[in-house]
């Protein structure tokens, strides 16, 4: 079955590599992201090796056992251990007293144990590193483990698991950088973009190749066994990311039945209002005035059958949320209530085929819809323009772990993922759009044909061999992901194939402006717009990789991690993406109390498949919008005649702006000579980063760990949308009226390379004052150019006390500086001058948050009352200053930065306000009949001090010599409002949980 799967989805070159992988199995080797390994030694009282001792690891949750025997050096290996549940590791030998200890393993890590056996009458002892709460002496990667108890006790808004990475200060919210209507939050890591986080779930990918910003299929909180968040120096096992890695291991059932039922609600009456607006002046639908939530969750796990070899775990979650957006338009004022409804489902089966072979199956589903996505309705936008967002995703995974010997393990994973849809926008009123400007009131808008229906199918196979070979812990593997996605339309905007009427100004004093009789009269129409062309696309993309990783114990105290990864994404043109990884860990003094660590690696990111939407829909073969006014060719004879069946005969084609895929000159030459373009790229390449780190980790006392690390990153080949048919540069000056010069678009067009070549061939000059016929068919021509770069420098300080019976605490602080020439994965960016994109565009990154501190934890006090929470303090974020005018002359571009004291200011030079948030929680458990049945009542407060935390600010400097003001108050730097520009206000969340 495995060979057949490879044959269907892998290129011939990869087949050869896969064959070599199988041939090398006898020598190759370590753990996969959802498994752990125990290495150890058994010694006698003189520290001499004990040969032939039996070492058994018994899992408390499932009862499963794994056994090994020590070799001539007294060493043993237990590889491929599931991490769910605690293990008791026991060493026995005739003539010695048994030695045992309990350990909690960490996914993807190697625990190092030394068990000392004593003769009769003596005492035993153990030494351990690499488990929960101990110094890591086996690898240099930076990160933290969040176990199920910590995840459950942490206050999480809407109980979203993607808030958990924010407990480490190296991860920052990306609220103002992307979508806010998803059921997951977005974040950035170490100066990378919001699409750079890589998700792993049970050893397989959790990434969505289409949009690459969230988990493909979200998981209920109750299904998470542990989450490990890696920020840097991770091994060659991980790829397709220049950011962090979130490794999730889901829960397994156990030998006893156990479960949970939960109910949660967040009433709007206890919620504070967002700052900066009221229901009377709300500017848009993101200005929420009421937000209420209800959520229910249930889970159950236990054995299947009587032999104890099969276990199951199931969980589900349903969310009901209403958010109210005021509509202030005099046309139809009121309150619009958006409805979010979503459910998550999870099933996992584990089967112990033998004590050397385990099998598991995981299935999870994620389904939700939102009737007011991204604040589509609110402010002056009426409910008649609403579009409903839908997303349904499914993931099915089958995994096998085979312990071929005590030191050789094979892990195979097969996964199918379906997004149907991955994104869907359905207009509430699907049809021709009518826009009526009403005198003294505003505009009435109804209907739209801008819809989107997009799907994604992904097939994955990965296999990893792990082995212990002398001083080496080898790991060798292959991973293949085949994605087929696409569909009809785009997320936002898109074509209006059913047309759109714009009416003349209507006086409500004399006319019923919204009546059918007024809308149906073509004489009232000012202009008509309709889209023509193609709005569908599809992508077939294969992301495959080979890697080798060696943990080489140079001595008892020094370990080198050496790795090499090769990966290829067929959607791009890169074919030489080799990523070496090197790291070292030095166990100072050999005590396992202090470790010095460092690492360097090259990491490649993935280009999202959704980029094809730009190439296909905005390319020469895509769609375009045609507008005609009354009396012009293409103006409908009646309102009922819309939409027109075809492009009007005799009408002039509109001037178009294009978006080209790099490296396709041979195709585009049929439309225009690409040789006339400026730096049209020959290839689309994957960005990559060079990352390095150096630090120290020390155990300060029992259960206390302190780590201090420097992190550096240099990212290259960042993708930037760039006009490759740019107008000529010009020196911006100030006019006699005190405003900055604005070049008319037609004057700018006349200086474009394609236009210069066109008019030179025609033998006539281009008229910079007005458009004339003939003229070129295209103006702005964008393409994705790999000329962006970034730097990141950070100091990470983390202090933690691991979970004991009653106490857990973690304090994380990061000082950092992130700079770049273009912000990765941030929409709507244009350089000040597309001809100059180097040092002139280099400045602070949009997510350059210099200081960030996070304190989290909980304490179980007297009377079983638990106190805890999360506190976050952070400096302000930068924002860009713009003129608000199209000074350069690019169509639709208003990102021109102002001229201040004769100099164009740099990118992101302004900075916002400090951010702080304190979110406490308190809960109390009550035993019902017995201690095995517990009812827990819980209250949580988010942003309890109601500090207004803004992440968006008004950067409109204006086009004059000084920024504008109103009532003597400067408008520049004032915070923007709404849920896309500020973190939530104070809210209270209440929960009742029954565990059994």
mmCIF file of N, CA and C in Angstrom, residues 50-90:
data_model
loop_
_atom_site.group_PDB
_atom_site.id
_atom_site.type_symbol
_atom_site.label_atom_id
_atom_site.label_comp_id
_atom_site.label_asym_id
_atom_site.label_seq_id
_atom_site.Cartn_x
_atom_site.Cartn_y
_atom_site.Cartn_z
ATOM 1 N N UNK A 50 26.094 -2.277 33.735
ATOM 2 C CA UNK A 50 25.392 -3.516 34.044
ATOM 3 C C UNK A 50 24.899 -4.097 32.725
ATOM 4 N N UNK A 51 25.433 -5.240 32.357
ATOM 5 C CA UNK A 51 25.110 -5.861 31.069
ATOM 6 C C UNK A 51 23.912 -6.787 31.229
ATOM 7 N N UNK A 52 22.998 -6.775 30.258
ATOM 8 C CA UNK A 52 21.876 -7.696 30.249
ATOM 9 C C UNK A 52 20.758 -7.345 31.198
ATOM 10 N N UNK A 53 20.757 -6.124 31.722
ATOM 11 C CA UNK A 53 19.642 -5.701 32.573
ATOM 12 C C UNK A 53 18.388 -5.494 31.730
ATOM 13 N N UNK A 54 17.253 -5.868 32.272
ATOM 14 C CA UNK A 54 15.977 -5.660 31.570
ATOM 15 C C UNK A 54 15.419 -4.297 31.942
ATOM 16 N N UNK A 55 15.101 -3.504 30.902
ATOM 17 C CA UNK A 55 14.529 -2.174 31.108
ATOM 18 C C UNK A 55 13.137 -2.153 30.479
ATOM 19 N N UNK A 56 12.137 -1.820 31.280
ATOM 20 C CA UNK A 56 10.758 -1.819 30.799
ATOM 21 C C UNK A 56 10.136 -0.448 31.026
ATOM 22 N N UNK A 57 9.506 0.096 29.993
ATOM 23 C CA UNK A 57 8.755 1.355 30.091
ATOM 24 C C UNK A 57 7.276 1.026 30.014
ATOM 25 N N UNK A 58 6.526 1.387 31.052
ATOM 26 C CA UNK A 58 5.095 1.093 31.123
ATOM 27 C C UNK A 58 4.308 2.397 31.116
ATOM 28 N N UNK A 59 3.358 2.527 30.194
ATOM 29 C CA UNK A 59 2.550 3.734 30.072
ATOM 30 C C UNK A 59 1.375 3.674 31.047
ATOM 31 N N UNK A 60 1.259 4.701 31.907
ATOM 32 C CA UNK A 60 0.199 4.707 32.914
ATOM 33 C C UNK A 60 -1.187 4.813 32.294
ATOM 34 N N UNK A 61 -1.291 5.532 31.173
ATOM 35 C CA UNK A 61 -2.601 5.776 30.574
ATOM 36 C C UNK A 61 -3.154 4.538 29.890
ATOM 37 N N UNK A 62 -2.319 3.890 29.083
ATOM 38 C CA UNK A 62 -2.806 2.778 28.264
ATOM 39 C C UNK A 62 -2.415 1.408 28.788
ATOM 40 N N UNK A 63 -1.382 1.356 29.631
ATOM 41 C CA UNK A 63 -0.880 0.070 30.098
ATOM 42 C C UNK A 63 0.089 -0.598 29.145
ATOM 43 N N UNK A 64 0.328 0.018 27.973
ATOM 44 C CA UNK A 64 1.250 -0.570 27.006
ATOM 45 C C UNK A 64 2.671 -0.563 27.547
ATOM 46 N N UNK A 65 3.447 -1.591 27.154
ATOM 47 C CA UNK A 65 4.817 -1.727 27.626
ATOM 48 C C UNK A 65 5.790 -1.863 26.464
ATOM 49 N N UNK A 66 7.014 -1.429 26.700
ATOM 50 C CA UNK A 66 8.105 -1.628 25.757
ATOM 51 C C UNK A 66 9.323 -2.076 26.563
ATOM 52 N N UNK A 67 10.045 -3.094 26.101
ATOM 53 C CA UNK A 67 11.145 -3.685 26.845
ATOM 54 C C UNK A 67 12.415 -3.683 26.015
ATOM 55 N N UNK A 68 13.548 -3.452 26.664
ATOM 56 C CA UNK A 68 14.863 -3.518 26.029
ATOM 57 C C UNK A 68 15.841 -4.117 27.029
ATOM 58 N N UNK A 69 16.993 -4.540 26.526
ATOM 59 C CA UNK A 69 18.050 -5.085 27.371
ATOM 60 C C UNK A 69 19.331 -4.303 27.126
ATOM 61 N N UNK A 70 20.090 -4.090 28.196
ATOM 62 C CA UNK A 70 21.317 -3.309 28.069
ATOM 63 C C UNK A 70 22.387 -4.107 27.335
ATOM 64 N N UNK A 71 23.224 -3.364 26.591
ATOM 65 C CA UNK A 71 24.282 -3.993 25.820
ATOM 66 C C UNK A 71 25.565 -4.084 26.642
ATOM 67 N N UNK A 72 26.669 -4.349 25.956
ATOM 68 C CA UNK A 72 27.944 -4.545 26.653
ATOM 69 C C UNK A 72 28.434 -3.284 27.353
ATOM 70 N N UNK A 73 27.897 -2.112 26.931
ATOM 71 C CA UNK A 73 28.262 -0.861 27.591
ATOM 72 C C UNK A 73 27.217 -0.443 28.615
ATOM 73 N N UNK A 74 26.220 -1.306 28.849
ATOM 74 C CA UNK A 74 25.161 -0.985 29.790
ATOM 75 C C UNK A 74 24.111 -0.039 29.249
ATOM 76 N N UNK A 75 24.109 0.174 27.942
ATOM 77 C CA UNK A 75 23.206 1.154 27.341
ATOM 78 C C UNK A 75 21.971 0.477 26.760
ATOM 79 N N UNK A 76 20.889 1.244 26.664
ATOM 80 C CA UNK A 76 19.649 0.748 26.086
ATOM 81 C C UNK A 76 18.946 1.876 25.335
ATOM 82 N N UNK A 77 18.056 1.501 24.436
ATOM 83 C CA UNK A 77 17.254 2.458 23.668
ATOM 84 C C UNK A 77 15.820 1.972 23.610
ATOM 85 N N UNK A 78 14.887 2.885 23.878
ATOM 86 C CA UNK A 78 13.460 2.631 23.696
ATOM 87 C C UNK A 78 12.929 3.742 22.805
ATOM 88 N N UNK A 79 12.749 3.451 21.540
ATOM 89 C CA UNK A 79 12.376 4.476 20.564
ATOM 90 C C UNK A 79 10.916 4.327 20.154
ATOM 91 N N UNK A 80 10.378 5.419 19.570
ATOM 92 C CA UNK A 80 9.022 5.397 19.035
ATOM 93 C C UNK A 80 7.955 5.260 20.099
ATOM 94 N N UNK A 81 8.128 5.946 21.230
ATOM 95 C CA UNK A 81 7.156 5.854 22.316
ATOM 96 C C UNK A 81 6.088 6.932 22.172
ATOM 97 N N UNK A 82 4.795 6.555 22.196
ATOM 98 C CA UNK A 82 3.742 7.585 22.220
ATOM 99 C C UNK A 82 3.882 8.434 23.476
ATOM 100 N N UNK A 83 3.630 9.734 23.374
ATOM 101 C CA UNK A 83 3.902 10.615 24.506
ATOM 102 C C UNK A 83 2.701 10.800 25.426
ATOM 103 N N UNK A 84 1.531 10.295 25.036
ATOM 104 C CA UNK A 84 0.355 10.424 25.892
ATOM 105 C C UNK A 84 0.543 9.584 27.147
ATOM 106 N N UNK A 85 0.392 10.195 28.303
ATOM 107 C CA UNK A 85 0.509 9.490 29.561
ATOM 108 C C UNK A 85 1.924 9.444 30.098
ATOM 109 N N UNK A 86 2.038 9.292 31.399
ATOM 110 C CA UNK A 86 3.342 9.176 32.056
ATOM 111 C C UNK A 86 3.856 7.752 31.918
ATOM 112 N N UNK A 87 5.192 7.600 31.949
ATOM 113 C CA UNK A 87 5.826 6.288 31.887
ATOM 114 C C UNK A 87 6.548 5.986 33.194
ATOM 115 N N UNK A 88 6.503 4.740 33.590
ATOM 116 C CA UNK A 88 7.394 4.229 34.621
ATOM 117 C C UNK A 88 8.476 3.408 33.938
ATOM 118 N N UNK A 89 9.718 3.821 34.131
ATOM 119 C CA UNK A 89 10.863 3.111 33.551
ATOM 120 C C UNK A 89 11.518 2.327 34.674
ATOM 121 N N UNK A 90 11.599 1.021 34.460
ATOM 122 C CA UNK A 90 12.062 0.122 35.517
ATOM 123 C C UNK A 90 13.206 -0.741 34.997
#
